[in-house]
Amino acid sequence: MTTRVGVVTFPGSLDDRDAQRAVRLAGAEPVALWHRDKDLHQVDAVVLPGGFSYGDYLRCGAISRFSPVMETVIEQARLGMPVLGICNGFQVLCESHLLPGALTRNDSLHFICRDQKLRIENAETAWTRDYSAGQEIVVPLKNGEGRFVADERVLDELEAEGRVVARYLARGDAAEGFGNPNGSYRDIAGITNAAGNVVGLMPHPEHAVEPLTGPTTEGLGFFTSVLKQLVNA
């Protein structure tokens, strides 16, 4: 039986087709989901893609959080369905309170687009099982409001529970992809919920799945991981 992974399109989504392609390359069937449709069409997992949903008016992800599809996504995520939010999708997950914290303006106040070095910290989530803890990867990053912030209590809780999924590699030259690009607290690039089925990631693994178009193919592991999670569930 083919694994079906839904990719939601909001008004202003830019990377939904890229996410669908990454799902297909990983070996699953991508299913296009429209933001006004509450029906998830029997998918096994959901990706909330990057872009500028609703033009990023009000706050990034704040309007998308109330899209009809999110009512079902939130319900199913709380029941254990794997959900990955990439960039704007990460913002939507925080606005939906499926993940803690918030994403704010980059500390440079500039939009940043570059290949970014990351270290995988948690290889036990539904979306990171094909990596090993401590593995370093390179995937593209492109955001203007990618600065992860939270109060010290939440940050300490994320650290203590191993819920930091990926960090920016702070050492080295920014021109080589090192460094914290947006001022995220504790160099956090991605986090997970306590159950490990919901992951938010600011960089874009779907843009690093083919040698022709990506700096590496090291982003594909996020999509192959969820297939293994679902097969072994």
mmCIF file of C-alpha atoms in Angstrom, residues 107 112-120 134-141 167-184 187 189 203 215 218:
data_model
loop_
_atom_site.group_PDB
_atom_site.id
_atom_site.type_symbol
_atom_site.label_atom_id
_atom_site.label_comp_id
_atom_site.label_asym_id
_atom_site.label_seq_id
_atom_site.Cartn_x
_atom_site.Cartn_y
_atom_site.Cartn_z
ATOM 1 C CA ASP A 107 18.023 40.155 13.800
ATOM 2 C CA ILE A 112 18.458 35.890 3.938
ATOM 3 C CA CYS A 113 18.864 33.290 1.188
ATOM 4 C CA ARG A 114 21.857 30.930 1.312
ATOM 5 C CA ASP A 115 22.985 27.337 1.708
ATOM 6 C CA GLN A 116 22.972 26.603 5.417
ATOM 7 C CA LYS A 117 24.901 24.112 7.539
ATOM 8 C CA LEU A 118 22.843 22.338 10.196
ATOM 9 C CA ARG A 119 23.503 19.761 12.877
ATOM 10 C CA ILE A 120 20.782 17.177 13.503
ATOM 11 C CA GLY A 134 25.212 14.931 15.475
ATOM 12 C CA GLN A 135 25.096 14.531 11.684
ATOM 13 C CA GLU A 136 25.880 17.727 9.782
ATOM 14 C CA ILE A 137 23.948 18.533 6.623
ATOM 15 C CA VAL A 138 23.613 21.416 4.152
ATOM 16 C CA VAL A 139 20.220 22.631 2.925
ATOM 17 C CA PRO A 140 19.015 25.995 1.589
ATOM 18 C CA LEU A 141 17.597 28.645 3.892
ATOM 19 C CA ARG A 167 20.734 23.755 15.124
ATOM 20 C CA TYR A 168 22.624 26.211 12.993
ATOM 21 C CA LEU A 169 26.347 25.524 13.098
ATOM 22 C CA ALA A 170 27.641 28.664 14.744
ATOM 23 C CA ARG A 171 31.336 28.130 14.046
ATOM 24 C CA GLY A 172 33.130 29.283 10.900
ATOM 25 C CA ASP A 173 32.532 31.641 8.014
ATOM 26 C CA ALA A 174 28.991 32.753 7.110
ATOM 27 C CA ALA A 175 29.987 32.718 3.438
ATOM 28 C CA GLU A 176 30.504 28.967 3.794
ATOM 29 C CA GLY A 177 27.074 28.416 5.349
ATOM 30 C CA PHE A 178 28.167 28.552 8.972
ATOM 31 C CA GLY A 179 26.719 30.795 11.646
ATOM 32 C CA ASN A 180 23.306 31.588 13.043
ATOM 33 C CA PRO A 181 21.673 33.410 10.114
ATOM 34 C CA ASN A 182 18.726 35.003 11.880
ATOM 35 C CA GLY A 183 19.560 35.308 15.573
ATOM 36 C CA SER A 184 17.498 32.313 16.681
ATOM 37 C CA ASP A 187 20.996 28.502 17.435
ATOM 38 C CA ALA A 189 16.740 25.772 13.477
ATOM 39 C CA PRO A 203 15.552 25.820 6.480
ATOM 40 C CA PRO A 215 23.538 22.103 -2.946
ATOM 41 C CA GLU A 218 20.882 15.811 2.328
#
